[in-house]
């Protein structure tokens, strides 16, 4: 894996102009995975020990942090992130915080899963960022309260050890812990501010929940589906097509650049597990002059299986949800949507249920990951 750059130390004071002009960032290899801390999936910040200057909920706000140099409130500079007050020592003789002093926040992942990487973004926190951060994870059933998460018998696993970070930077950390997690505890040492938190990984659903549902969307991100590859990601990520709910605006779907050749664009997906597909939807919501002209859907069973077309090339209408009932169920582990010649779709839904083999494999993995 490519080494991840480490950013430490203060950034320069803001000098006017584009506040992101001197932002420190890098290509992070794990950002190909979905953000498990996405509010659209149901993620939330459930508790924090301190949020004096800026609210904890800002950590999960979609999009990058904003900066207004003139925005001040009764408590001081208003920041788009989570910021705690300055820690002090126990006495005048020792006014500095102790080595173990730190602030913390508890985050509920929107979809439980295996974490491949974490981004602790300190954008615009140039001299008021934490000196170091650490991240721990746990896996608890149901919807535990902050009191239950902080109980002495809860086992927390270190995902990111205490590590120095830099101000006004995207601090990235690869994670190599092969376990399923539902909640994180993010610690900043000793205090300061973090603008955004992103938690990239693979969703691992609860097999018992899927079995109780019976028929569900077997490619949905929240149910364990994921995008493996796509021909074009120019305007928006392909993962948008398997997000919950309908698209709310044009960039909430998948749109490709304009083709000037005779090719076409596509997305390849891995399903939650081997499934029997009985119906599907292709939605072009908010894509009006740029929706795909035609689309087809294919599935294959196994990594080396042959692709079988289950929906032939079909004309699509702009800003429309198209529904198709298959003449007979189709079994597969992967799916592909091809659009002709270019453009975009907002959502793909594949409705069906897991096969016995799919249920067995998903249950085995769920158990192996300690759920």
Short mmCIF file of C-alpha atoms in Angstrom, two decimals:
data_model
loop_
_atom_site.label_atom_id
_atom_site.label_comp_id
_atom_site.label_asym_id
_atom_site.label_seq_id
_atom_site.Cartn_x
_atom_site.Cartn_y
_atom_site.Cartn_z
CA UNK A 1 0.00 0.00 0.00
CA UNK A 2 1.20 3.51 -0.78
CA UNK A 3 2.60 5.32 2.24
CA UNK A 4 0.20 7.91 3.63
CA UNK A 5 1.76 11.37 4.16
CA UNK A 6 1.77 12.64 7.73
CA UNK A 7 0.97 16.28 8.44
CA UNK A 8 2.12 17.87 11.69
CA UNK A 9 2.46 21.37 13.04
CA UNK A 10 0.58 24.60 12.56
CA UNK A 11 -0.58 25.84 9.20
CA UNK A 12 0.10 29.46 8.30
CA UNK A 13 -2.37 32.00 9.70
CA UNK A 14 -5.16 32.81 7.26
CA UNK A 15 -3.96 35.64 5.03
CA UNK A 16 -7.02 36.26 2.90
CA UNK A 17 -8.26 34.90 -0.39
CA UNK A 18 -9.08 31.23 -0.91
CA UNK A 19 -9.02 29.60 2.54
CA UNK A 20 -8.16 26.24 0.94
CA UNK A 21 -5.18 27.59 -1.02
CA UNK A 22 -2.68 26.19 1.50
CA UNK A 23 -4.73 23.20 2.67
CA UNK A 24 -2.58 20.10 3.11
CA UNK A 25 -4.00 16.95 1.57
CA UNK A 26 -3.05 13.83 -0.37
CA UNK A 27 -4.58 10.95 -2.32
CA UNK A 28 -5.64 8.37 0.27
CA UNK A 29 -5.90 4.78 -1.01
CA UNK A 30 -8.89 3.81 1.15
CA UNK A 31 -11.28 6.53 -0.02
CA UNK A 32 -12.54 4.14 -2.71
CA UNK A 33 -14.64 2.61 0.08
CA UNK A 34 -17.95 4.09 1.21
CA UNK A 35 -18.11 6.52 4.13
CA UNK A 36 -19.68 4.50 6.97
CA UNK A 37 -20.12 7.73 8.95
CA UNK A 38 -22.39 9.25 6.32
CA UNK A 39 -25.49 11.01 7.67
CA UNK A 40 -27.43 9.63 4.70
CA UNK A 41 -26.82 6.14 6.09
CA UNK A 42 -27.99 7.16 9.55
CA UNK A 43 -24.68 8.03 11.22
CA UNK A 44 -24.74 10.40 14.18
CA UNK A 45 -22.61 11.99 16.88
CA UNK A 46 -24.20 10.74 20.08
CA UNK A 47 -22.09 12.40 22.80
CA UNK A 48 -19.04 14.53 23.52
CA UNK A 49 -17.38 15.62 26.75
CA UNK A 50 -17.06 19.23 25.54
CA UNK A 51 -18.26 21.31 22.57
CA UNK A 52 -17.77 24.82 23.95
CA UNK A 53 -16.74 26.58 20.73
CA UNK A 54 -18.32 24.44 18.00
CA UNK A 55 -20.92 21.66 17.97
CA UNK A 56 -19.99 18.00 17.68
CA UNK A 57 -22.61 17.41 14.94
CA UNK A 58 -20.47 19.40 12.48
CA UNK A 59 -18.08 16.43 12.26
CA UNK A 60 -20.41 14.49 9.96
CA UNK A 61 -21.78 17.33 7.82
CA UNK A 62 -21.53 16.40 4.11
CA UNK A 63 -19.09 18.41 2.03
CA UNK A 64 -15.95 20.19 3.09
CA UNK A 65 -15.83 22.65 5.97
CA UNK A 66 -16.50 26.32 5.28
CA UNK A 67 -14.63 29.29 6.70
CA UNK A 68 -15.90 32.83 7.30
CA UNK A 69 -13.11 35.00 8.79
CA UNK A 70 -15.62 37.61 10.01
CA UNK A 71 -18.02 35.23 11.78
CA UNK A 72 -17.72 35.62 15.57
CA UNK A 73 -20.23 34.79 18.29
CA UNK A 74 -20.57 35.28 22.04
CA UNK A 75 -18.01 32.53 22.72
CA UNK A 76 -15.50 33.56 20.08
CA UNK A 77 -14.70 32.56 16.50
CA UNK A 78 -17.46 30.41 14.99
CA UNK A 79 -15.88 27.35 13.37
CA UNK A 80 -17.39 24.74 11.08
CA UNK A 81 -16.30 21.69 13.07
CA UNK A 82 -16.12 20.32 16.62
CA UNK A 83 -14.04 22.52 18.90
CA UNK A 84 -13.48 22.26 22.65
CA UNK A 85 -12.25 24.85 25.12
CA UNK A 86 -8.57 25.13 26.09
CA UNK A 87 -7.56 22.69 28.80
CA UNK A 88 -5.69 23.94 31.87
CA UNK A 89 -3.59 22.26 34.51
CA UNK A 90 -4.43 21.63 38.14
CA UNK A 91 -2.68 24.66 39.66
CA UNK A 92 -0.64 27.79 39.08
CA UNK A 93 2.48 25.73 39.68
CA UNK A 94 1.45 23.35 36.85
CA UNK A 95 -0.86 25.28 34.48
CA UNK A 96 -0.42 22.81 31.62
CA UNK A 97 -2.77 19.88 30.99
CA UNK A 98 -1.57 16.46 32.10
CA UNK A 99 -0.27 13.99 29.53
CA UNK A 100 -3.42 11.87 29.76
CA UNK A 101 -5.89 14.77 29.46
CA UNK A 102 -8.01 14.63 26.31
CA UNK A 103 -11.45 15.36 24.84
CA UNK A 104 -13.64 12.74 23.21
CA UNK A 105 -16.67 12.26 21.01
CA UNK A 106 -18.80 9.15 20.38
CA UNK A 107 -19.92 8.44 16.81
CA UNK A 108 -22.53 5.92 15.68
CA UNK A 109 -21.74 4.55 12.25
CA UNK A 110 -24.59 4.73 9.76
CA UNK A 111 -23.86 1.18 8.65
CA UNK A 112 -21.78 -1.27 10.72
CA UNK A 113 -18.78 -2.69 8.94
CA UNK A 114 -15.06 -3.26 8.57
CA UNK A 115 -13.10 0.01 8.59
CA UNK A 116 -10.33 0.42 6.01
CA UNK A 117 -9.33 4.01 6.71
CA UNK A 118 -10.18 7.15 8.68
CA UNK A 119 -9.76 10.83 7.79
CA UNK A 120 -9.50 13.34 10.63
CA UNK A 121 -9.81 16.64 8.79
CA UNK A 122 -8.60 19.79 10.56
CA UNK A 123 -9.51 22.22 7.77
CA UNK A 124 -9.32 25.87 8.97
CA UNK A 125 -8.08 24.80 12.40
CA UNK A 126 -4.66 26.32 11.86
CA UNK A 127 -3.44 27.00 15.39
CA UNK A 128 -6.29 25.45 17.38
CA UNK A 129 -6.18 21.84 16.20
CA UNK A 130 -5.36 18.93 18.55
CA UNK A 131 -1.73 17.98 19.05
CA UNK A 132 -2.63 14.32 18.48
CA UNK A 133 -5.65 12.09 17.90
CA UNK A 134 -6.57 8.48 18.58
CA UNK A 135 -9.57 6.42 17.48
CA UNK A 136 -11.18 3.35 19.04
CA UNK A 137 -14.04 1.15 17.87
CA UNK A 138 -16.59 -1.17 19.42
CA UNK A 139 -19.44 -3.39 18.24
CA UNK A 140 -22.67 -3.30 20.24
CA UNK A 141 -26.11 -4.56 19.21
CA UNK A 142 -29.21 -2.39 19.07
CA UNK A 143 -29.11 1.34 19.76
CA UNK A 144 -26.96 1.85 22.87
CA UNK A 145 -27.15 5.11 24.81
CA UNK A 146 -24.06 7.20 25.64
CA UNK A 147 -24.16 5.78 29.19
CA UNK A 148 -24.14 2.23 27.81
CA UNK A 149 -21.28 3.02 25.42
CA UNK A 150 -19.21 4.47 28.27
CA UNK A 151 -19.84 1.53 30.63
CA UNK A 152 -16.77 -0.17 32.09
CA UNK A 153 -17.56 -3.53 30.48
CA UNK A 154 -17.55 -2.21 26.89
CA UNK A 155 -14.50 -3.41 24.97
CA UNK A 156 -12.87 -0.75 22.80
CA UNK A 157 -10.35 -1.75 20.11
CA UNK A 158 -7.63 0.70 19.04
CA UNK A 159 -7.96 1.59 15.35
CA UNK A 160 -5.62 4.59 15.34
CA UNK A 161 -3.09 4.85 18.17
CA UNK A 162 -2.28 8.27 19.59
CA UNK A 163 -0.70 10.01 16.61
CA UNK A 164 0.44 13.58 16.00
CA UNK A 165 -1.60 15.51 13.43
CA UNK A 166 -1.33 18.81 11.63
CA UNK A 167 -3.54 21.84 11.37
CA UNK A 168 -5.54 22.69 8.23
CA UNK A 169 -4.91 19.22 6.82
CA UNK A 170 -6.60 15.95 5.81
CA UNK A 171 -4.95 13.57 8.29
CA UNK A 172 -5.44 10.05 6.91
CA UNK A 173 -4.97 6.74 8.70
CA UNK A 174 -5.15 3.27 7.15
CA UNK A 175 -6.81 0.72 9.45
CA UNK A 176 -5.87 -2.98 9.43
CA UNK A 177 -8.27 -4.40 12.03
CA UNK A 178 -10.46 -7.12 10.52
CA UNK A 179 -13.50 -6.68 12.79
CA UNK A 180 -17.02 -5.32 12.47
CA UNK A 181 -17.67 -2.04 14.30
CA UNK A 182 -20.83 -0.09 15.10
CA UNK A 183 -19.44 2.89 17.07
CA UNK A 184 -16.24 4.93 17.30
CA UNK A 185 -14.66 6.97 20.06
CA UNK A 186 -12.52 9.79 18.65
CA UNK A 187 -10.08 11.35 21.10
CA UNK A 188 -8.19 14.59 20.65
CA UNK A 189 -5.15 15.21 22.84
CA UNK A 190 -5.33 17.42 24.79
CA UNK A 191 -8.00 19.68 23.18
CA UNK A 192 -8.76 21.68 20.04
CA UNK A 193 -10.85 21.32 16.93
CA UNK A 194 -11.61 18.84 14.15
CA UNK A 195 -13.61 19.96 11.10
CA UNK A 196 -14.76 16.66 9.58
CA UNK A 197 -14.57 12.92 10.25
CA UNK A 198 -14.77 10.36 7.46
CA UNK A 199 -14.77 6.61 8.09
CA UNK A 200 -14.20 4.53 4.96
CA UNK A 201 -14.95 0.82 4.90
CA UNK A 202 -17.13 -2.10 3.85
CA UNK A 203 -20.66 -2.53 5.18
CA UNK A 204 -21.28 -5.84 6.95
CA UNK A 205 -25.05 -6.24 7.51
CA UNK A 206 -26.75 -8.38 10.14
CA UNK A 207 -27.86 -11.63 8.43
CA UNK A 208 -30.74 -12.05 10.89
CA UNK A 209 -32.13 -8.63 9.89
CA UNK A 210 -31.93 -9.40 6.18
CA UNK A 211 -33.58 -12.79 6.74
CA UNK A 212 -36.42 -11.10 8.61
CA UNK A 213 -36.91 -8.65 5.74
CA UNK A 214 -37.12 -11.45 3.19
CA UNK A 215 -37.17 -9.33 0.04
CA UNK A 216 -34.87 -6.28 0.05
CA UNK A 217 -32.53 -4.27 -2.17
CA UNK A 218 -29.55 -6.64 -2.51
CA UNK A 219 -27.23 -3.98 -3.99
CA UNK A 220 -28.03 -1.19 -1.50
CA UNK A 221 -25.03 0.17 0.40
CA UNK A 222 -26.81 -0.14 3.75
CA UNK A 223 -27.46 -3.84 3.05
CA UNK A 224 -23.85 -4.63 2.19
CA UNK A 225 -23.70 -3.92 -1.54
CA UNK A 226 -20.81 -1.90 -2.94
CA UNK A 227 -19.38 -0.43 -6.11
CA UNK A 228 -16.31 -2.27 -7.38
CA UNK A 229 -15.49 -0.15 -10.41
CA UNK A 230 -16.92 2.32 -12.90
CA UNK A 231 -15.95 3.65 -16.31
CA UNK A 232 -16.19 7.33 -15.40
CA UNK A 233 -16.33 9.32 -12.15
CA UNK A 234 -15.92 12.79 -13.61
CA UNK A 235 -18.89 14.56 -12.02
CA UNK A 236 -19.94 12.36 -9.10
CA UNK A 237 -19.15 9.05 -7.39
CA UNK A 238 -20.80 5.83 -8.56
CA UNK A 239 -21.55 4.94 -4.92
CA UNK A 240 -24.31 7.56 -5.04
CA UNK A 241 -26.41 5.09 -7.05
CA UNK A 242 -26.79 2.73 -4.05
CA UNK A 243 -27.32 5.34 -1.33
CA UNK A 244 -30.57 5.30 0.70
CA UNK A 245 -33.62 7.19 -0.53
CA UNK A 246 -34.22 8.99 -3.79
CA UNK A 247 -31.77 11.53 -5.16
CA UNK A 248 -32.42 15.08 -3.93
CA UNK A 249 -30.49 16.99 -6.58
CA UNK A 250 -28.49 16.38 -9.73
CA UNK A 251 -25.12 15.72 -8.08
CA UNK A 252 -26.70 13.20 -5.70
CA UNK A 253 -26.59 10.62 -8.52
CA UNK A 254 -23.94 9.41 -10.96
CA UNK A 255 -23.11 11.49 -14.03
CA UNK A 256 -20.31 10.96 -16.55
CA UNK A 257 -18.54 13.41 -18.82
CA UNK A 258 -19.77 13.79 -22.41
CA UNK A 259 -18.45 11.06 -24.68
CA UNK A 260 -17.01 11.93 -28.09
CA UNK A 261 -16.57 8.31 -29.24
CA UNK A 262 -18.75 5.25 -29.87
CA UNK A 263 -18.23 3.68 -26.42
CA UNK A 264 -20.51 3.64 -23.38
CA UNK A 265 -20.30 3.95 -19.60
CA UNK A 266 -20.91 1.39 -16.84
CA UNK A 267 -20.78 0.58 -13.11
CA UNK A 268 -19.93 -2.83 -11.64
CA UNK A 269 -21.32 -3.82 -8.23
CA UNK A 270 -20.84 -6.58 -5.66
CA UNK A 271 -24.12 -7.65 -4.07
CA UNK A 272 -24.61 -8.19 -0.33
CA UNK A 273 -24.12 -11.93 -1.02
CA UNK A 274 -25.37 -14.42 -3.59
CA UNK A 275 -28.98 -13.39 -4.22
CA UNK A 276 -32.03 -14.16 -6.31
CA UNK A 277 -33.15 -10.96 -8.06
CA UNK A 278 -36.80 -10.62 -9.04
CA UNK A 279 -37.31 -6.93 -9.84
CA UNK A 280 -35.27 -3.78 -10.38
CA UNK A 281 -35.49 0.00 -10.58
CA UNK A 282 -33.42 2.49 -12.54
CA UNK A 283 -34.05 6.06 -11.39
CA UNK A 284 -32.97 9.17 -13.31
CA UNK A 285 -34.32 11.69 -10.77
CA UNK A 286 -33.03 15.26 -11.36
CA UNK A 287 -31.13 14.15 -14.46
CA UNK A 288 -33.09 15.94 -17.18
CA UNK A 289 -30.92 16.99 -20.10
CA UNK A 290 -28.13 14.65 -19.04
CA UNK A 291 -29.80 11.34 -18.14
CA UNK A 292 -28.62 8.16 -19.85
CA UNK A 293 -30.42 7.49 -23.14
CA UNK A 294 -30.61 3.72 -22.68
CA UNK A 295 -29.54 1.21 -20.03
CA UNK A 296 -29.10 -2.53 -19.60
CA UNK A 297 -28.45 -4.62 -16.49
CA UNK A 298 -26.46 -7.85 -16.25
CA UNK A 299 -25.51 -10.22 -13.41
CA UNK A 300 -22.89 -12.89 -12.92
CA UNK A 301 -22.49 -15.61 -10.28
CA UNK A 302 -19.00 -15.69 -8.77
CA UNK A 303 -15.82 -13.80 -9.60
CA UNK A 304 -15.28 -15.75 -12.82
CA UNK A 305 -18.90 -16.25 -13.89
CA UNK A 306 -20.22 -15.17 -17.24
CA UNK A 307 -22.28 -11.99 -17.49
CA UNK A 308 -25.97 -12.65 -18.23
CA UNK A 309 -28.23 -9.82 -19.34
CA UNK A 310 -31.39 -9.61 -17.22
CA UNK A 311 -32.63 -6.28 -18.62
CA UNK A 312 -31.94 -5.71 -22.32
CA UNK A 313 -30.97 -2.26 -23.55
CA UNK A 314 -34.01 -0.16 -22.70
CA UNK A 315 -34.91 3.45 -23.40
CA UNK A 316 -34.84 5.70 -20.30
CA UNK A 317 -36.83 8.87 -19.67
CA UNK A 318 -35.33 11.90 -17.91
CA UNK A 319 -36.19 12.52 -14.25
CA UNK A 320 -38.15 9.23 -14.00
CA UNK A 321 -38.11 6.11 -11.84
CA UNK A 322 -38.29 3.06 -14.13
CA UNK A 323 -39.53 -0.26 -12.69
CA UNK A 324 -39.06 -3.71 -14.20
CA UNK A 325 -40.32 -7.13 -13.05
CA UNK A 326 -38.07 -9.92 -14.33
CA UNK A 327 -39.77 -12.78 -16.23
CA UNK A 328 -37.83 -15.21 -14.01
CA UNK A 329 -35.52 -14.75 -10.99
CA UNK A 330 -31.82 -14.19 -11.71
CA UNK A 331 -29.14 -15.56 -9.35
CA UNK A 332 -25.85 -13.73 -8.96
CA UNK A 333 -23.19 -12.25 -6.74
CA UNK A 334 -22.33 -9.25 -8.96
CA UNK A 335 -24.28 -6.84 -11.15
CA UNK A 336 -23.45 -4.33 -13.85
CA UNK A 337 -25.43 -1.44 -15.25
CA UNK A 338 -24.43 -0.21 -18.70
CA UNK A 339 -25.65 3.19 -19.92
CA UNK A 340 -25.65 4.32 -23.55
CA UNK A 341 -23.88 6.32 -24.62
CA UNK A 342 -23.17 8.45 -21.53
CA UNK A 343 -25.00 10.67 -19.02
CA UNK A 344 -26.15 9.32 -15.71
CA UNK A 345 -28.59 7.60 -13.40
CA UNK A 346 -29.41 8.55 -9.84
CA UNK A 347 -30.23 5.15 -8.28
CA UNK A 348 -30.16 1.43 -9.07
CA UNK A 349 -32.30 -0.95 -6.98
CA UNK A 350 -32.18 -4.74 -7.28
CA UNK A 351 -34.96 -6.37 -5.27
CA UNK A 352 -34.68 -9.99 -4.21
CA UNK A 353 -33.54 -12.25 -1.38
CA UNK A 354 -30.39 -14.15 -0.45
CA UNK A 355 -29.97 -17.73 -1.57
CA UNK A 356 -29.13 -20.39 1.00
CA UNK A 357 -25.48 -20.22 -0.09
CA UNK A 358 -25.51 -16.42 0.20
CA UNK A 359 -27.04 -16.56 3.68
CA UNK A 360 -24.48 -19.13 4.85
CA UNK A 361 -21.50 -17.12 3.59
CA UNK A 362 -22.76 -13.84 5.02
CA UNK A 363 -23.51 -15.45 8.40
CA UNK A 364 -20.03 -17.01 8.52
CA UNK A 365 -18.34 -13.69 7.77
CA UNK A 366 -20.52 -11.90 10.31
CA UNK A 367 -19.38 -14.36 12.98
CA UNK A 368 -15.72 -14.27 11.94
CA UNK A 369 -15.70 -10.48 12.31
CA UNK A 370 -16.78 -10.78 15.95
CA UNK A 371 -20.33 -9.49 15.56
#
